[in-house]
PDB file of C-alpha atoms in Angstrom:
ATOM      1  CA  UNK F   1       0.000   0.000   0.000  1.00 73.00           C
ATOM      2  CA  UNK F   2       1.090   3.333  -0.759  1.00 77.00           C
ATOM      3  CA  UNK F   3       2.427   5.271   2.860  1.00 78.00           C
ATOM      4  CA  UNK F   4       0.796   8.435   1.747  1.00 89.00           C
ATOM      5  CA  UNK F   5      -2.688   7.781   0.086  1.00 90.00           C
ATOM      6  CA  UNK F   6      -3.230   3.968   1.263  1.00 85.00           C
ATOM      7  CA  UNK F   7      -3.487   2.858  -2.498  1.00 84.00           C
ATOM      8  CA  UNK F   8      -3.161  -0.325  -3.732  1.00 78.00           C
ATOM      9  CA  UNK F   9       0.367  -0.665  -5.383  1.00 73.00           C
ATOM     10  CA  UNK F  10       0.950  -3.808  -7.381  1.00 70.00           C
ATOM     11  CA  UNK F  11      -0.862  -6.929  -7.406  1.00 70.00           C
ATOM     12  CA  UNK F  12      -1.317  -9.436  -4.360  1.00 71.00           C
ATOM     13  CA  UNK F  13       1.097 -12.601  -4.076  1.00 76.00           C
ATOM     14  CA  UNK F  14       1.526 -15.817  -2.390  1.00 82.00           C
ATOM     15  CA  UNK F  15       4.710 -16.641  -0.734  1.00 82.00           C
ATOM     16  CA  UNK F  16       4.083 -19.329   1.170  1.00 87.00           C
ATOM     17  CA  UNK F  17       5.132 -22.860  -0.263  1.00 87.00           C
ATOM     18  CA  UNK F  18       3.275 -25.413   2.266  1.00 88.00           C
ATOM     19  CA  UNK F  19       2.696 -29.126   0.618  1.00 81.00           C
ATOM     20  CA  UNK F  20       2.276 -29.810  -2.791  1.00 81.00           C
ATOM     21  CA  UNK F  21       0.047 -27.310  -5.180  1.00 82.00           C
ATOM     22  CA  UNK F  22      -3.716 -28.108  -5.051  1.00 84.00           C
ATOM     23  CA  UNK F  23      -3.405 -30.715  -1.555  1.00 82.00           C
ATOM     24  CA  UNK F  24      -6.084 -29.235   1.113  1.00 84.00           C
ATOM     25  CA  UNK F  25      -4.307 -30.443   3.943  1.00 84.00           C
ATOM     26  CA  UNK F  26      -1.269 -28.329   4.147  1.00 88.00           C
ATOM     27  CA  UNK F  27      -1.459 -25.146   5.471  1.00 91.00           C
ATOM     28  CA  UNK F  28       0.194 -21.494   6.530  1.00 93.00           C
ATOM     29  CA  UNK F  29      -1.493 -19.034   8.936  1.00 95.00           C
ATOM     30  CA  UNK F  30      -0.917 -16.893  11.718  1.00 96.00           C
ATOM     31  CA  UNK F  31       1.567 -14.505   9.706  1.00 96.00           C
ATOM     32  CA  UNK F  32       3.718 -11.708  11.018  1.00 97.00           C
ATOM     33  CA  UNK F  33       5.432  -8.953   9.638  1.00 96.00           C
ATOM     34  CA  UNK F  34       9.112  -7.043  10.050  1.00 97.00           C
ATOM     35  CA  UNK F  35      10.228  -4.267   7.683  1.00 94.00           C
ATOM     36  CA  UNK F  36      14.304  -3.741   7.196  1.00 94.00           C
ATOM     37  CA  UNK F  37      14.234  -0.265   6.465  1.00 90.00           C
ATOM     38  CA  UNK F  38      18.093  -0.550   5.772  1.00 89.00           C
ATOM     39  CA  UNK F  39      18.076  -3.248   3.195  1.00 90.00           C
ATOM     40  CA  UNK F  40      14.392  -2.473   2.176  1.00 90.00           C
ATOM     41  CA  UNK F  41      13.012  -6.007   2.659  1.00 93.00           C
ATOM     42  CA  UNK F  42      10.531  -7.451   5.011  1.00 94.00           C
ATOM     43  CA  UNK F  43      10.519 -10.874   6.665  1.00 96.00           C
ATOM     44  CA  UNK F  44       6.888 -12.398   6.556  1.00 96.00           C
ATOM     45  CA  UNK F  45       6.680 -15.326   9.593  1.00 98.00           C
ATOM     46  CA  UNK F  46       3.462 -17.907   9.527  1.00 97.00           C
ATOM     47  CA  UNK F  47       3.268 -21.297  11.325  1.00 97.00           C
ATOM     48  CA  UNK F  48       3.038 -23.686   8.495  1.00 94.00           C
ATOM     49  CA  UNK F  49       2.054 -27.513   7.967  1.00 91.00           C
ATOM     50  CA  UNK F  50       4.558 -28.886   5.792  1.00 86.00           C
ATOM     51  CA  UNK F  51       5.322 -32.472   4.660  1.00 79.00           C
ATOM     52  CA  UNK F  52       9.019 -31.470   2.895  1.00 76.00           C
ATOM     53  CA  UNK F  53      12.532 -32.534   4.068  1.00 77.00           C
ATOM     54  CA  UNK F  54      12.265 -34.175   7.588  1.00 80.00           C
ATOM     55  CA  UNK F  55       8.754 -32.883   8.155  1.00 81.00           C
ATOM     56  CA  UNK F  56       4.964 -34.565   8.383  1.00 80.00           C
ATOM     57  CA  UNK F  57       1.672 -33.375   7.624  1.00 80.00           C
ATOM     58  CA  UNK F  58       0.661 -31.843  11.023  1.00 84.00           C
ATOM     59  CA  UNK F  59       3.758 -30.974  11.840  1.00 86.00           C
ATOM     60  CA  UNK F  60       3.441 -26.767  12.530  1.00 92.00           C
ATOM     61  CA  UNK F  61       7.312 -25.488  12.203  1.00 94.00           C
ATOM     62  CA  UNK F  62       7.470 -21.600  11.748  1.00 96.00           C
ATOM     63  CA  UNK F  63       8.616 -20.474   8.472  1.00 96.00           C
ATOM     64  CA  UNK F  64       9.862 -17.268   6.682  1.00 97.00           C
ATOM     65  CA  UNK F  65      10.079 -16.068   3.361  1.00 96.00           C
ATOM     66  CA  UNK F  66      11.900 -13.129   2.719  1.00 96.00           C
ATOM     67  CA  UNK F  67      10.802 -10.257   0.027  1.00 93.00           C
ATOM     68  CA  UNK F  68      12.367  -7.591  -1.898  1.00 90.00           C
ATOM     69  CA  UNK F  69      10.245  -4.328  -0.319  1.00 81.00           C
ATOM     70  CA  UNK F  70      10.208  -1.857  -3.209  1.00 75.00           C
ATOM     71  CA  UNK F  71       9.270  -4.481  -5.827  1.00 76.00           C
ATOM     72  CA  UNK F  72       7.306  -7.233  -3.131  1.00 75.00           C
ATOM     73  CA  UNK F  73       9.574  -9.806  -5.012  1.00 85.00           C
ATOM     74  CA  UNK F  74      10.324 -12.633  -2.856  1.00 89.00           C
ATOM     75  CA  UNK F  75      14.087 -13.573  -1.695  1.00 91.00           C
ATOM     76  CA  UNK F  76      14.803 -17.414  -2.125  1.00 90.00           C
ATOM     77  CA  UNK F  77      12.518 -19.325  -1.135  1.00 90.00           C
ATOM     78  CA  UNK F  78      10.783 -19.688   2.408  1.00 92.00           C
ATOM     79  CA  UNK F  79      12.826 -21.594   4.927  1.00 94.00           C
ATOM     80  CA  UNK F  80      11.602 -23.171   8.019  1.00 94.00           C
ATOM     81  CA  UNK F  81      12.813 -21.065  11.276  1.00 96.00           C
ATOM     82  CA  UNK F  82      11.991 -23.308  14.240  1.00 94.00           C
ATOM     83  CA  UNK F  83      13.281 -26.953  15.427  1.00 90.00           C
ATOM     84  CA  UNK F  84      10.424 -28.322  17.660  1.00 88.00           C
ATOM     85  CA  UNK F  85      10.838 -31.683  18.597  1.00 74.00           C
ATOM     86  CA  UNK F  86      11.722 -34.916  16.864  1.00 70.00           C
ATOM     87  CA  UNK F  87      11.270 -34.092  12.717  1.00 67.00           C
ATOM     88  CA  UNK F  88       8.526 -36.306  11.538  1.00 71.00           C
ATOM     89  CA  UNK F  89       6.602 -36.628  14.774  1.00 73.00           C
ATOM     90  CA  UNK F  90       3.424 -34.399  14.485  1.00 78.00           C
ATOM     91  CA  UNK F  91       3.274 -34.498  18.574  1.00 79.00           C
ATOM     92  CA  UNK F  92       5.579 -31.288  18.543  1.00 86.00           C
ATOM     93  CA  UNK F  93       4.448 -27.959  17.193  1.00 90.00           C
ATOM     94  CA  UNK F  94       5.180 -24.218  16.956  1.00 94.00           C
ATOM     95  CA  UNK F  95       2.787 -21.502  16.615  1.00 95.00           C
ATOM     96  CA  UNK F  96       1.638 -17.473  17.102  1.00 97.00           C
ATOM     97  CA  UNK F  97       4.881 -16.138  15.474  1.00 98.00           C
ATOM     98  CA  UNK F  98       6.449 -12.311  15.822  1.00 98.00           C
ATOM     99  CA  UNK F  99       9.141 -10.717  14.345  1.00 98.00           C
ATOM    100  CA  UNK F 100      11.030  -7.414  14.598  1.00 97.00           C
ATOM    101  CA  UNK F 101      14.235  -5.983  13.052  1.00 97.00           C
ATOM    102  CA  UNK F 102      16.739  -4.407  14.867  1.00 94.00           C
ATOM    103  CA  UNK F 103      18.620  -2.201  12.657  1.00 91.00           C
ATOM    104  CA  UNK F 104      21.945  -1.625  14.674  1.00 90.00           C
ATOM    105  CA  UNK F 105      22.857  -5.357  14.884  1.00 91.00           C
ATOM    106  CA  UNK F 106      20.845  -5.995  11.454  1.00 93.00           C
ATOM    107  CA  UNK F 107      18.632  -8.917  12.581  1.00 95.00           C
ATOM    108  CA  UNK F 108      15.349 -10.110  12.600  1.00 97.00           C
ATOM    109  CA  UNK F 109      14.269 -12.016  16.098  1.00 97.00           C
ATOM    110  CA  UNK F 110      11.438 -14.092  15.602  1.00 98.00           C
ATOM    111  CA  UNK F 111       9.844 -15.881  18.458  1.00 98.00           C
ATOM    112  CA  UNK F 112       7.047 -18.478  18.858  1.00 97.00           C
ATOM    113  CA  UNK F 113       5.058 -20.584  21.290  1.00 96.00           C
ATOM    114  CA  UNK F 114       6.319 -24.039  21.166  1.00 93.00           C
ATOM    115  CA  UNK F 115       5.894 -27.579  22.076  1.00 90.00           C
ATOM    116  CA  UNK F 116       9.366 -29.452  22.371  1.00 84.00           C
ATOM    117  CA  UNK F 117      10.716 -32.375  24.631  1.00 77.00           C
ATOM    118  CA  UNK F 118      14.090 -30.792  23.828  1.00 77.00           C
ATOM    119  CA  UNK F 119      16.120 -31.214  27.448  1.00 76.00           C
ATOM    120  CA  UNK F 120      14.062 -31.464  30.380  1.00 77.00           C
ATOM    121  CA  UNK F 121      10.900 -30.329  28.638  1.00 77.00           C
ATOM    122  CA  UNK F 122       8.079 -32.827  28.362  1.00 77.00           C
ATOM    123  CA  UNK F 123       5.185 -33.269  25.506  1.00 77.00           C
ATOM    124  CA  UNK F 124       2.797 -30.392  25.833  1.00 78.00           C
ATOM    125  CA  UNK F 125       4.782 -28.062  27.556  1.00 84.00           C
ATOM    126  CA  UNK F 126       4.926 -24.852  26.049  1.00 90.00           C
ATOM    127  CA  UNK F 127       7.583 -22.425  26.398  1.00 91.00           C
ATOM    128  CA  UNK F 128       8.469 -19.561  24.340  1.00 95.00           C
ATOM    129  CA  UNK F 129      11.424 -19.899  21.784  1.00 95.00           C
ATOM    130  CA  UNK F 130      13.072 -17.499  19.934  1.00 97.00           C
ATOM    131  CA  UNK F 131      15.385 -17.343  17.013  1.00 97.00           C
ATOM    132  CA  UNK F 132      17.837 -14.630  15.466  1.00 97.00           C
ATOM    133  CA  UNK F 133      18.268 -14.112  11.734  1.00 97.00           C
ATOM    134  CA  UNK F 134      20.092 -12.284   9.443  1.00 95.00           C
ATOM    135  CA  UNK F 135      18.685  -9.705   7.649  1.00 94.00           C
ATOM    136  CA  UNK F 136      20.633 -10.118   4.140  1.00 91.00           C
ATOM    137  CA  UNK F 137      20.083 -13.430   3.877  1.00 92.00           C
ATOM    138  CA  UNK F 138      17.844 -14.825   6.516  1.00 94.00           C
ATOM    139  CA  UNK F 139      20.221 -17.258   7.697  1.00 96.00           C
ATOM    140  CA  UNK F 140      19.617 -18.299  11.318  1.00 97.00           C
ATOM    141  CA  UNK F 141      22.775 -16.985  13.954  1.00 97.00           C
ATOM    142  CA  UNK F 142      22.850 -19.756  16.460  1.00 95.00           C
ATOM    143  CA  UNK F 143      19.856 -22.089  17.613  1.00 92.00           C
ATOM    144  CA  UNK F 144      16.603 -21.857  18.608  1.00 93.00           C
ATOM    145  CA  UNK F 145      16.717 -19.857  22.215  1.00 93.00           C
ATOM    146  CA  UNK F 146      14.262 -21.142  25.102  1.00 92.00           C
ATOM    147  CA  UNK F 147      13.267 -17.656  26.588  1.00 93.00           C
ATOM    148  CA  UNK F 148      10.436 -18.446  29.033  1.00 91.00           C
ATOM    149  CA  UNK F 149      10.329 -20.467  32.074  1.00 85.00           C
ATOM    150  CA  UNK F 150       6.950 -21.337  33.619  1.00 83.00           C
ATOM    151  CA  UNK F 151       6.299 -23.970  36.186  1.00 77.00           C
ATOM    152  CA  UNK F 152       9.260 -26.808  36.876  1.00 77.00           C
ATOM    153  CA  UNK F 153      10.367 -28.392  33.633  1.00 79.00           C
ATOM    154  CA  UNK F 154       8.517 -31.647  32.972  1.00 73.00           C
ATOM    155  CA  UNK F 155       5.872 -30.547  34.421  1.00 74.00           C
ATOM    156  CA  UNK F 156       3.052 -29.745  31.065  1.00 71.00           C
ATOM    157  CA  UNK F 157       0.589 -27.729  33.021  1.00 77.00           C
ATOM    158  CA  UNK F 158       1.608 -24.063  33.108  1.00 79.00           C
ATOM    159  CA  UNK F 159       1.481 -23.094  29.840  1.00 85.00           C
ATOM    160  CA  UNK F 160       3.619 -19.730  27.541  1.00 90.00           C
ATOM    161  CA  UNK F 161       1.634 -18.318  24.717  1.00 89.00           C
ATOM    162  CA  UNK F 162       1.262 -15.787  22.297  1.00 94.00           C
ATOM    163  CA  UNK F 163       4.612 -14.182  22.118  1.00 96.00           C
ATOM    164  CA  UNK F 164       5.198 -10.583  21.151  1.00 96.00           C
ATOM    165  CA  UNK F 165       8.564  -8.747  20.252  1.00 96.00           C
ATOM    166  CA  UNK F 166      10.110  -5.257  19.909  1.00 94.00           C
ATOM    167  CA  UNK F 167      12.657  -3.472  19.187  1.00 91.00           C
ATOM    168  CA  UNK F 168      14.282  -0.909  21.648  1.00 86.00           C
ATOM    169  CA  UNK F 169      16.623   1.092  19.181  1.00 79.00           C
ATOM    170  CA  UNK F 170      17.945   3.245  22.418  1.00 75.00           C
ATOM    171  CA  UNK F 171      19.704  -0.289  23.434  1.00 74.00           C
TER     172      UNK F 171
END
């Protein structure tokens, strides 16, 4: 959309790439949104249902795609972000992505709500995870980061959801 007058400026586009063309059972949702204002590119994050590489149908991973911002061109293809659980077990899944870009260190941080029994975690637990990317070329820096910590570990009760994320450009 045009900043100014809110007009429409191209054509819409899909970016997503979950299953194989015309299968009903793979899906992308819950998107989210990070403008590099440097590069001029955005990040788009969804929680996707995939059956590619080491991944099952109903297994949700978090995936990006990144896009070209004066042109909405994409970059690549999308790439899955997240690592929840055992690949090809649809027991484990990650959902209710965000993403922000911090200019100064030129990274996107995307975190999600997520089901692992990575370390002492247990099946249905869900903590909130977060991952750093590069902003030229989306490539992850480092692993997946546990960043909440509710109830004991092992213990699947208290539950983390809906993550949110900003960027403080004073720090």
């Amino acid at each position: 959309l045009d900043g100014v007058t809110g007009a429409l400026l191209g054509t819409a586009g899909r970016f997503s790439d979950m299953g194989p063309d015309g299968q009903t059972m793979y899906t992308a949702d819950q998107p989210a949104v990070a403008y590099d204002y440097i590069n001029q590119r955005y990040l788009v994050t969804w929680r996707g249902d995939d059956d590619t590489g080491e991944l099952v149908d109903d297994e949700f991973e978090i995936f990006g795609q990144l896009l070209y911002g004066n042109i909405i061109a994409e970059i690549g293809s999308d790439f899955r972000i997240s690592q929840m659980g055992d690949s090809r077990s649809p027991a484990y899944d990650a959902s209710d992505p965000d993403v922000a870009y911090g200019w100064a260190a030129m990274q996107y941080l995307v975190v999600w709500a997520g089901d692992t029994a990575a370390g002492a975690l247990v099946d249905e637990e869900v903590e909130i995870f977060a991952q750093r990317l590069d902003a030229a070329s989306g490539a992850e820096i480092g692993g997946d980061i546990r960043i909440s910590s509710m109830g004991a570990d092992g213990d699947p009760i208290p539950d983390a959801g809906y993550p949110a994320v900003a960027y403080n450009s004073t720090t």
